[in-house]
Short mmCIF file of C-alpha atoms in Angstrom, two decimals:
data_model
loop_
_atom_site.label_atom_id
_atom_site.label_comp_id
_atom_site.label_asym_id
_atom_site.label_seq_id
_atom_site.Cartn_x
_atom_site.Cartn_y
_atom_site.Cartn_z
CA MET I 1 -30.26 93.46 54.49
CA ARG I 2 -27.34 94.48 55.48
CA PRO I 3 -24.75 96.34 53.60
CA VAL I 4 -22.55 94.06 51.37
CA SER I 5 -19.09 94.28 53.11
CA ARG I 6 -15.91 92.48 52.23
CA ALA I 7 -15.08 92.12 55.56
CA ARG I 8 -18.19 89.61 55.86
CA ALA I 9 -17.27 87.58 52.15
CA ARG I 10 -13.78 86.99 52.97
CA ARG I 11 -15.22 85.66 56.88
CA GLU I 12 -17.92 83.38 55.04
CA ALA I 13 -15.43 82.46 52.25
CA LEU I 14 -13.28 81.30 55.56
CA ALA I 15 -16.31 79.21 57.18
CA VAL I 16 -16.69 77.16 54.53
CA ALA I 17 -13.45 76.61 53.93
CA LEU I 18 -13.49 75.05 57.19
CA VAL I 19 -16.36 73.04 56.87
CA ASP I 20 -15.27 71.94 53.98
CA ALA I 21 -11.71 70.74 55.28
CA ALA I 22 -13.65 69.67 58.44
CA GLU I 23 -15.77 67.62 56.22
CA LYS I 24 -12.49 65.43 54.45
CA THR I 25 -10.67 64.87 57.77
CA ILE I 26 -13.44 63.88 59.43
CA ALA I 27 -14.37 61.46 55.83
CA ASP I 28 -10.78 60.44 55.45
CA GLU I 29 -10.28 59.96 59.47
CA GLY I 30 -12.79 60.16 61.25
CA LEU I 31 -13.80 62.37 64.63
CA GLN I 32 -10.32 61.25 65.80
CA GLY I 33 -8.39 63.23 63.71
CA LEU I 34 -10.49 66.48 63.90
CA ASN I 35 -8.14 69.60 65.75
CA ALA I 36 -8.11 73.29 65.23
CA ARG I 37 -3.51 73.82 64.64
CA ASP I 38 -4.49 71.64 61.64
CA LEU I 39 -7.42 72.90 60.40
CA ALA I 40 -6.12 76.54 60.28
CA ARG I 41 -3.32 74.55 58.41
CA HIS I 42 -5.36 73.21 55.15
CA VAL I 43 -7.27 76.12 54.93
CA GLY I 44 -3.99 78.64 55.03
CA CYS I 45 -5.58 80.81 58.43
CA ALA I 46 -3.94 81.98 61.71
CA LEU I 47 -5.52 79.77 64.59
CA GLY I 48 -7.13 82.06 66.12
CA ALA I 49 -8.75 83.10 62.69
CA ILE I 50 -10.98 79.82 63.23
CA TYR I 51 -12.82 81.31 66.69
CA ASN I 52 -13.49 84.54 64.92
CA VAL I 53 -15.50 82.25 62.91
CA PHE I 54 -17.10 80.00 64.83
CA PRO I 55 -17.85 79.17 68.98
CA ASP I 56 -15.69 76.18 68.97
CA LEU I 57 -14.61 73.38 67.18
CA ASP I 58 -18.05 71.53 67.94
CA ALA I 59 -20.26 74.02 66.16
CA ILE I 60 -17.66 73.09 62.41
CA VAL I 61 -19.44 69.39 63.46
CA HIS I 62 -22.64 70.39 63.88
CA GLU I 63 -22.21 72.13 59.92
CA VAL I 64 -20.21 68.74 58.46
CA ASN I 65 -22.80 66.47 60.79
CA ALA I 66 -25.73 69.12 59.01
CA ARG I 67 -24.55 68.63 55.35
CA THR I 68 -23.88 64.69 56.24
CA LEU I 69 -27.90 64.25 56.94
CA ALA I 70 -28.59 66.10 54.13
CA ALA I 71 -26.46 64.28 51.86
CA PHE I 72 -28.69 61.06 53.87
CA GLU I 73 -32.19 62.96 52.52
CA GLY I 74 -30.89 63.79 49.02
CA PHE I 75 -29.66 59.93 48.31
CA VAL I 76 -33.26 58.19 49.78
CA ALA I 77 -35.11 60.73 47.49
CA GLU I 78 -32.70 59.19 44.68
CA ARG I 79 -33.80 55.84 45.07
CA GLY I 80 -37.26 56.69 45.28
CA ARG I 81 -38.95 53.54 45.88
CA PRO I 82 -39.84 51.84 43.30
CA ALA I 83 -42.21 48.84 45.50
CA ALA I 84 -44.38 51.58 46.88
CA GLY I 85 -46.54 52.68 43.36
CA LYS I 86 -47.57 49.02 43.35
CA ARG I 87 -49.20 47.80 46.56
CA ARG I 88 -51.39 49.37 48.68
CA GLY I 89 -52.02 49.76 52.84
CA HIS I 90 -50.21 47.51 55.06
CA ARG I 91 -47.78 45.76 52.27
CA ALA I 92 -46.74 49.13 51.03
CA ALA I 93 -45.54 50.60 54.12
CA ILE I 94 -43.60 47.75 55.26
CA ALA I 95 -41.97 47.91 51.64
CA GLU I 96 -41.44 52.31 52.53
CA LEU I 97 -39.79 51.04 55.37
CA VAL I 98 -38.41 47.94 54.50
CA ASP I 99 -36.88 50.42 51.30
CA LEU I 100 -35.35 53.25 54.35
CA ALA I 101 -33.35 50.74 56.30
CA GLU I 102 -32.22 49.33 53.81
CA ALA I 103 -31.54 52.54 52.60
CA TYR I 104 -29.78 53.33 55.75
CA LEU I 105 -27.09 50.88 55.83
CA ASP I 106 -26.66 50.73 52.51
CA PHE I 107 -25.60 54.90 52.71
CA ALA I 108 -23.90 54.90 56.17
CA ALA I 109 -21.97 51.30 54.72
CA ALA I 110 -20.47 53.84 51.53
CA ASN I 111 -19.92 56.84 53.78
CA GLN I 112 -18.89 55.09 57.60
CA PRO I 113 -15.87 57.11 59.99
CA ARG I 114 -19.22 60.24 57.87
CA TRP I 115 -22.23 59.01 59.34
CA ARG I 116 -20.36 57.63 62.18
CA ALA I 117 -19.76 61.31 63.27
CA VAL I 118 -23.74 62.30 63.59
CA PHE I 119 -23.81 59.94 66.50
CA GLU I 120 -20.27 60.03 68.09
CA HIS I 121 -20.56 63.88 68.13
CA HIS I 122 -22.36 64.28 71.28
CA ILE I 123 -20.30 61.31 73.29
CA ALA I 124 -16.58 63.61 72.57
CA ALA I 125 -19.05 66.62 73.51
CA PRO I 126 -21.00 65.85 76.40
CA ALA I 127 -21.79 69.43 77.15
CA ALA I 128 -22.40 71.25 74.22
CA ALA I 129 -26.38 70.68 74.08
CA PRO I 130 -26.73 70.63 69.16
CA PRO I 131 -28.13 73.52 68.32
CA ASP I 132 -31.82 74.18 67.75
CA TRP I 133 -31.50 73.91 63.74
CA TYR I 134 -29.63 70.42 63.84
CA ARG I 135 -31.80 69.22 65.67
CA ASP I 136 -34.72 69.76 63.50
CA ASP I 137 -32.63 68.42 60.49
CA GLN I 138 -32.40 65.03 62.59
CA ARG I 139 -36.18 65.27 63.71
CA ARG I 140 -36.93 65.60 59.44
CA MET I 141 -34.69 62.17 59.44
CA PHE I 142 -37.08 60.77 62.27
CA SER I 143 -40.34 61.56 60.46
CA LEU I 144 -39.75 59.70 56.85
CA VAL I 145 -40.50 57.06 59.02
CA GLU I 146 -43.36 58.32 60.64
CA ARG I 147 -45.36 58.39 57.16
CA PRO I 148 -45.70 55.10 56.66
CA LEU I 149 -45.76 54.03 60.15
CA ALA I 150 -49.44 56.12 60.19
CA ALA I 151 -50.22 53.95 57.57
CA LEU I 152 -50.05 51.03 59.66
CA ARG I 153 -50.36 52.68 62.92
CA PRO I 154 -53.62 54.65 62.21
CA ASP I 155 -54.50 54.66 65.84
CA LEU I 156 -51.12 56.09 67.46
CA ASP I 157 -51.38 59.45 68.47
CA ASP I 158 -48.14 61.92 67.81
CA ASP I 159 -46.42 61.36 70.92
CA GLU I 160 -46.57 57.00 70.41
CA ARG I 161 -45.98 57.77 66.74
CA MET I 162 -43.07 59.84 66.83
CA LEU I 163 -42.09 58.01 69.89
CA PHE I 164 -41.94 54.31 67.91
CA ALA I 165 -40.50 56.21 64.56
CA ARG I 166 -37.15 57.10 66.89
CA THR I 167 -37.16 53.97 68.45
CA MET I 168 -37.06 51.92 64.29
CA PHE I 169 -34.61 54.73 63.67
CA SER I 170 -32.31 53.68 67.13
CA ALA I 171 -32.54 49.77 66.17
CA VAL I 172 -32.33 49.36 62.76
CA HIS I 173 -28.66 51.82 63.18
CA GLY I 174 -28.04 49.96 66.46
CA ILE I 175 -28.25 46.59 63.73
CA VAL I 176 -25.96 49.08 61.13
CA VAL I 177 -23.48 49.70 62.91
CA PHE I 178 -22.67 46.50 65.11
CA GLY I 179 -23.03 44.96 61.29
CA LEU I 180 -20.76 47.07 60.38
CA ASP I 181 -18.24 46.92 62.91
CA GLU I 182 -18.88 42.95 62.72
CA LYS I 183 -18.19 43.49 58.82
CA LEU I 184 -14.01 44.15 59.92
CA ILE I 185 -14.44 40.19 61.09
CA SER I 186 -16.62 38.70 59.38
CA ILE I 187 -20.87 39.75 57.93
CA PRO I 188 -20.70 40.60 54.39
CA VAL I 189 -23.31 43.75 53.66
CA ALA I 190 -25.93 41.71 51.64
CA VAL I 191 -26.44 39.53 54.65
CA LEU I 192 -26.20 42.65 56.61
CA GLY I 193 -29.03 43.28 54.39
CA GLU I 194 -30.98 40.34 54.73
CA GLN I 195 -30.77 40.66 58.59
CA VAL I 196 -32.00 44.83 58.24
CA ARG I 197 -35.10 43.39 55.48
CA MET I 198 -36.33 40.23 57.65
CA PHE I 199 -35.95 42.55 60.97
CA VAL I 200 -38.08 45.53 59.35
CA THR I 201 -40.94 43.24 58.36
CA THR I 202 -40.30 41.55 61.58
CA LEU I 203 -41.38 44.37 63.87
CA ALA I 204 -44.29 45.61 60.98
CA ASP I 205 -45.62 42.33 61.83
CA GLY I 206 -45.65 42.84 65.62
CA LEU I 207 -46.89 46.59 64.53
CA ILE I 208 -50.43 45.23 62.67
CA THR I 209 -50.73 42.48 65.04
CA GLY I 210 -50.59 44.88 68.28
CA GLY I 211 -53.03 47.47 66.77
CA SER I 212 -55.09 45.04 66.24
CA ARG I 213 -55.80 43.01 69.24
CA PRO I 214 -58.38 44.67 71.18
CA MET A 1 2.83 22.55 86.29
CA ARG A 2 5.10 25.46 85.77
CA PRO A 3 7.26 25.63 89.26
CA VAL A 4 6.36 29.00 91.54
CA SER A 5 8.26 31.67 90.69
CA ARG A 6 8.41 35.50 92.09
CA ALA A 7 9.06 36.38 88.42
CA ARG A 8 5.65 35.52 87.84
CA ALA A 9 4.03 36.47 90.99
CA ARG A 10 5.37 40.14 90.16
CA ARG A 11 4.09 39.56 86.85
CA GLU A 12 1.12 38.35 87.72
CA ALA A 13 0.38 40.64 90.21
CA LEU A 14 1.34 44.05 87.59
CA ALA A 15 -1.01 42.40 85.15
CA VAL A 16 -3.33 42.49 88.10
CA ALA A 17 -2.42 45.98 88.89
CA LEU A 18 -2.72 47.43 85.51
CA VAL A 19 -6.18 45.85 84.04
CA ASP A 20 -8.40 47.04 87.92
CA ALA A 21 -6.00 50.37 86.37
CA ALA A 22 -7.57 50.82 83.35
CA GLU A 23 -10.36 49.54 84.28
CA LYS A 24 -10.99 52.80 87.54
CA THR A 25 -9.67 54.93 84.50
CA ILE A 26 -12.26 53.56 81.59
CA ALA A 27 -15.59 53.88 84.33
CA ASP A 28 -14.38 57.30 84.91
CA GLU A 29 -13.34 58.77 82.03
CA GLY A 30 -14.16 56.33 79.37
CA LEU A 31 -11.55 55.10 76.46
CA GLN A 32 -10.20 58.62 75.39
CA GLY A 33 -9.07 58.88 78.88
CA LEU A 34 -6.64 55.52 78.07
CA ASN A 35 -3.48 56.41 78.35
CA ALA A 36 0.35 54.33 78.83
CA ARG A 37 2.13 56.56 80.60
CA ASP A 38 -1.09 57.63 83.33
CA LEU A 39 -0.93 53.95 82.82
CA ALA A 40 2.01 53.90 84.42
CA ARG A 41 2.56 56.47 86.87
CA HIS A 42 -1.14 54.45 88.77
CA VAL A 43 0.51 51.87 89.38
CA GLY A 44 4.11 53.03 90.06
CA CYS A 45 5.79 51.03 87.17
CA ALA A 46 7.66 51.61 84.35
CA LEU A 47 6.30 52.98 81.01
CA GLY A 48 8.35 49.60 79.40
CA ALA A 49 7.78 47.07 82.47
CA ILE A 50 3.95 47.57 81.29
CA TYR A 51 4.58 45.37 77.66
CA ASN A 52 6.44 43.81 79.76
CA VAL A 53 2.99 41.71 80.56
CA PHE A 54 1.26 42.57 77.52
CA PRO A 55 1.52 42.84 74.46
CA ASP A 56 -0.58 46.11 74.01
CA LEU A 57 -2.49 48.14 75.82
CA ASP A 58 -5.69 46.52 73.74
CA ALA A 59 -4.53 43.50 75.41
CA ILE A 60 -6.13 45.51 78.46
CA VAL A 61 -8.60 46.51 76.96
CA HIS A 62 -10.12 43.61 75.65
CA GLU A 63 -8.91 42.58 79.91
CA VAL A 64 -11.21 45.49 81.87
CA ASN A 65 -14.54 44.54 78.70
CA ALA A 66 -13.89 41.55 79.90
CA ARG A 67 -14.84 42.28 83.34
CA THR A 68 -17.48 44.61 82.24
CA LEU A 69 -19.69 42.00 79.88
CA ALA A 70 -19.34 39.35 83.54
CA ALA A 71 -20.39 41.81 85.51
CA PHE A 72 -23.76 42.27 82.68
CA GLU A 73 -24.38 38.07 83.97
CA GLY A 74 -23.57 38.43 87.53
CA PHE A 75 -26.18 40.60 86.61
CA VAL A 76 -28.84 39.29 84.64
CA ALA A 77 -28.42 36.35 87.02
CA GLU A 78 -28.49 37.97 90.01
CA ARG A 79 -32.01 39.88 89.09
CA GLY A 80 -33.46 36.49 88.02
CA ARG A 81 -36.48 35.91 86.37
CA PRO A 82 -39.67 36.12 88.60
CA ALA A 83 -42.36 36.44 85.34
CA ALA A 84 -40.76 33.16 83.88
CA GLY A 85 -43.11 31.65 86.48
CA LYS A 86 -45.94 32.52 86.69
CA ARG A 87 -46.29 31.79 82.80
CA ARG A 88 -45.28 29.29 80.28
CA GLY A 89 -44.81 28.59 76.78
CA HIS A 90 -44.73 32.63 73.75
CA ARG A 91 -45.35 34.38 76.96
CA ALA A 92 -42.80 34.02 79.25
CA ALA A 93 -40.65 34.13 76.36
CA ILE A 94 -41.92 37.15 76.00
CA ALA A 95 -41.39 38.23 79.06
CA GLU A 96 -37.78 36.78 79.69
CA LEU A 97 -36.69 38.95 76.79
CA VAL A 98 -38.39 42.24 78.45
CA ASP A 99 -37.16 41.35 81.43
CA LEU A 100 -33.11 40.75 79.60
CA ALA A 101 -33.37 44.59 77.55
CA GLU A 102 -34.53 45.45 80.91
CA ALA A 103 -31.56 44.29 82.30
CA TYR A 104 -29.75 45.36 79.57
CA LEU A 105 -31.03 49.72 79.40
CA ASP A 106 -30.40 49.40 83.26
CA PHE A 107 -27.30 48.43 83.09
CA ALA A 108 -26.08 51.09 81.08
CA ALA A 109 -27.77 53.28 82.65
CA ALA A 110 -25.03 52.54 85.50
CA ASN A 111 -22.02 51.71 83.59
CA GLN A 112 -21.57 53.73 81.48
CA PRO A 113 -17.93 54.71 80.22
CA ARG A 114 -17.56 51.10 80.93
CA TRP A 115 -20.43 50.10 78.61
CA ARG A 116 -19.48 52.54 75.61
CA ALA A 117 -16.13 51.14 75.71
CA VAL A 118 -16.89 47.11 75.63
CA PHE A 119 -18.61 48.16 71.73
CA GLU A 120 -16.14 51.52 70.31
CA HIS A 121 -13.10 49.44 71.69
CA HIS A 122 -12.74 48.56 68.59
CA ILE A 123 -13.60 51.23 66.29
CA ALA A 124 -10.37 53.13 67.96
CA ALA A 125 -8.32 50.17 66.89
CA PRO A 126 -9.82 48.33 64.24
CA ALA A 127 -7.51 46.51 63.40
CA ALA A 128 -7.04 44.38 66.05
CA ALA A 129 -9.00 41.70 65.93
CA PRO A 130 -10.47 40.48 69.58
CA PRO A 131 -8.85 37.83 70.96
CA ASP A 132 -10.62 33.99 71.09
CA TRP A 133 -11.93 33.87 74.63
CA TYR A 134 -13.15 37.16 73.99
CA ARG A 135 -15.28 36.07 71.09
CA ASP A 136 -16.80 33.52 73.53
CA ASP A 137 -17.61 35.44 76.25
CA GLN A 138 -19.81 38.18 73.48
CA ARG A 139 -20.99 34.46 72.34
CA ARG A 140 -22.20 34.07 75.63
CA MET A 141 -23.31 36.81 75.78
CA PHE A 142 -26.41 36.34 72.87
CA SER A 143 -26.53 32.90 73.53
CA LEU A 144 -28.87 34.62 76.68
CA VAL A 145 -32.02 35.58 74.82
CA GLU A 146 -31.14 32.62 71.55
CA ARG A 147 -32.77 30.44 74.78
CA PRO A 148 -36.25 32.49 74.33
CA LEU A 149 -36.32 33.03 71.08
CA ALA A 150 -36.22 29.61 70.79
CA ALA A 151 -39.46 29.11 72.54
CA LEU A 152 -40.99 31.62 70.21
CA ARG A 153 -39.88 30.44 67.06
CA PRO A 154 -39.51 26.39 67.51
CA ASP A 155 -38.76 25.79 63.59
CA LEU A 156 -35.56 28.60 62.80
CA ASP A 157 -32.37 26.76 62.78
CA ASP A 158 -28.86 27.04 64.19
CA ASP A 159 -27.78 29.83 62.39
CA GLU A 160 -31.20 31.90 61.72
CA ARG A 161 -31.75 32.17 65.92
CA MET A 162 -28.41 32.78 66.41
CA LEU A 163 -28.27 35.65 63.69
CA PHE A 164 -32.17 36.11 64.88
CA ALA A 165 -30.79 37.01 68.50
CA ARG A 166 -27.48 39.24 67.41
CA THR A 167 -30.07 41.30 65.65
CA MET A 168 -32.74 41.63 68.52
CA PHE A 169 -29.35 42.69 70.71
CA SER A 170 -27.88 44.67 68.57
CA ALA A 171 -31.53 46.76 67.63
CA VAL A 172 -32.18 46.84 71.89
CA HIS A 173 -28.46 48.22 71.97
CA GLY A 174 -28.66 50.39 69.20
CA ILE A 175 -32.26 52.27 71.37
CA VAL A 176 -30.12 51.66 75.15
CA VAL A 177 -27.66 54.03 73.11
CA PHE A 178 -29.71 56.63 70.93
CA GLY A 179 -31.68 56.54 74.20
CA LEU A 180 -29.48 57.80 77.61
CA ASP A 181 -27.47 60.12 75.17
CA GLU A 182 -30.84 61.45 74.18
CA LYS A 183 -31.32 61.10 77.78
CA LEU A 184 -28.29 64.08 77.70
CA ILE A 185 -31.29 66.30 76.34
CA SER A 186 -34.40 64.48 77.72
CA ILE A 187 -35.26 61.64 77.61
CA PRO A 188 -35.68 60.16 80.78
CA VAL A 189 -34.31 56.14 81.10
CA ALA A 190 -38.06 55.68 82.98
CA VAL A 191 -39.57 56.34 79.45
CA LEU A 192 -36.51 54.33 77.78
CA GLY A 193 -37.70 51.68 79.57
CA GLU A 194 -41.49 51.98 78.35
CA GLN A 195 -40.13 52.44 75.01
CA VAL A 196 -37.76 49.35 75.45
CA ARG A 197 -40.60 47.11 76.66
CA MET A 198 -42.80 47.96 73.74
CA PHE A 199 -39.92 47.52 71.62
CA VAL A 200 -39.19 44.08 72.22
CA THR A 201 -43.14 43.21 72.68
CA THR A 202 -44.00 43.93 69.33
CA LEU A 203 -41.13 42.70 67.46
CA ALA A 204 -41.75 39.37 69.11
CA ASP A 205 -45.72 39.34 68.49
CA GLY A 206 -44.26 39.22 64.58
CA LEU A 207 -42.18 36.59 65.62
CA ILE A 208 -45.17 35.10 66.65
CA THR A 209 -47.19 35.52 63.38
CA GLY A 210 -44.57 35.35 61.26
CA GLY A 211 -44.09 31.30 62.52
CA SER A 212 -47.39 31.26 62.57
CA ARG A 213 -47.34 31.99 58.31
CA PRO A 214 -48.07 28.95 56.03
#
């Protein structure tokens, strides 16, 4: 254990303040609104001080995105799965997948700029690969999908299941992102929810059919 | 017919030059690279002259996006559907959907920044609804999906079919966008192609199952 140090405590406090400020900016204005100068002004530090605690702005965005992913996991855990207890086998697994997809939609709708930042980030900075701990966070999100998938298709091996979980996740993401964009024009979240339910149920039906085919 | 006018011909020529320059910038650097000052410099006109021919930059981006959509339609038409002729009924329809999704992936992979601009645009400018002609272009793209969908599910009415076509389109879009992003890290386009094929086939299986259910 390293000795307690006032300098380190100050660095820690500054790091937290910077992530807090970046989180607020992203939630209000999206990733576009973020820049080092305003961030320094918000927390009341010199511009250069940011780079004493973080290598670059990307590192701060990763911290914010990790918080958003954790908030999403909390949101899913809080909603629970009331339907799953009463059903068995395929029906329970399908209900779980539908619940997850609906949670995804509701969370994304309620946290749009923050949610977008999770997925837009490495578009803005293609050179910076996310740190390992952040990839683990992402994997944990995919694994939520893998469990019910295993119930629907016990014949898939680990790699196949992981790949399909990713595919399903990306597909729902596409529907949600498209739908929320269109919301500016016409699709209400309720209709989008119906779309997501129908989609997940149909895909699950196809998975079961594909699994029972010789 | 309006009389021929030198002034109008000049305006037309400037409009084309501006869209050409914007298209090049977007293809090279993406939407972020676009700004009025550089655009004026590239075509050799005054900054204010842009606004004599277009109300704003958004209008230019819509023109570029319309070209991209037209290029995609051309790409799909050029590839044809070799599989469709030899098969019938459900099999032909599934093959057509798989071909479309693969074309989508290949086109997106080969034209990444231009393709992203089509979907990111009203994220950048949420206030500006796209013009009607542009929405018609988008609808034509969805309608490519509706035809094979009608063969799989003749029981769906027009609205249901349109909604499912949109859903399917958005889902494939999500898989492609996610996959191409991940490509920076690991997923090669060939694996992504396999993922897209498996996905579309599974969804189509589910549609057929859902349609035959009482």
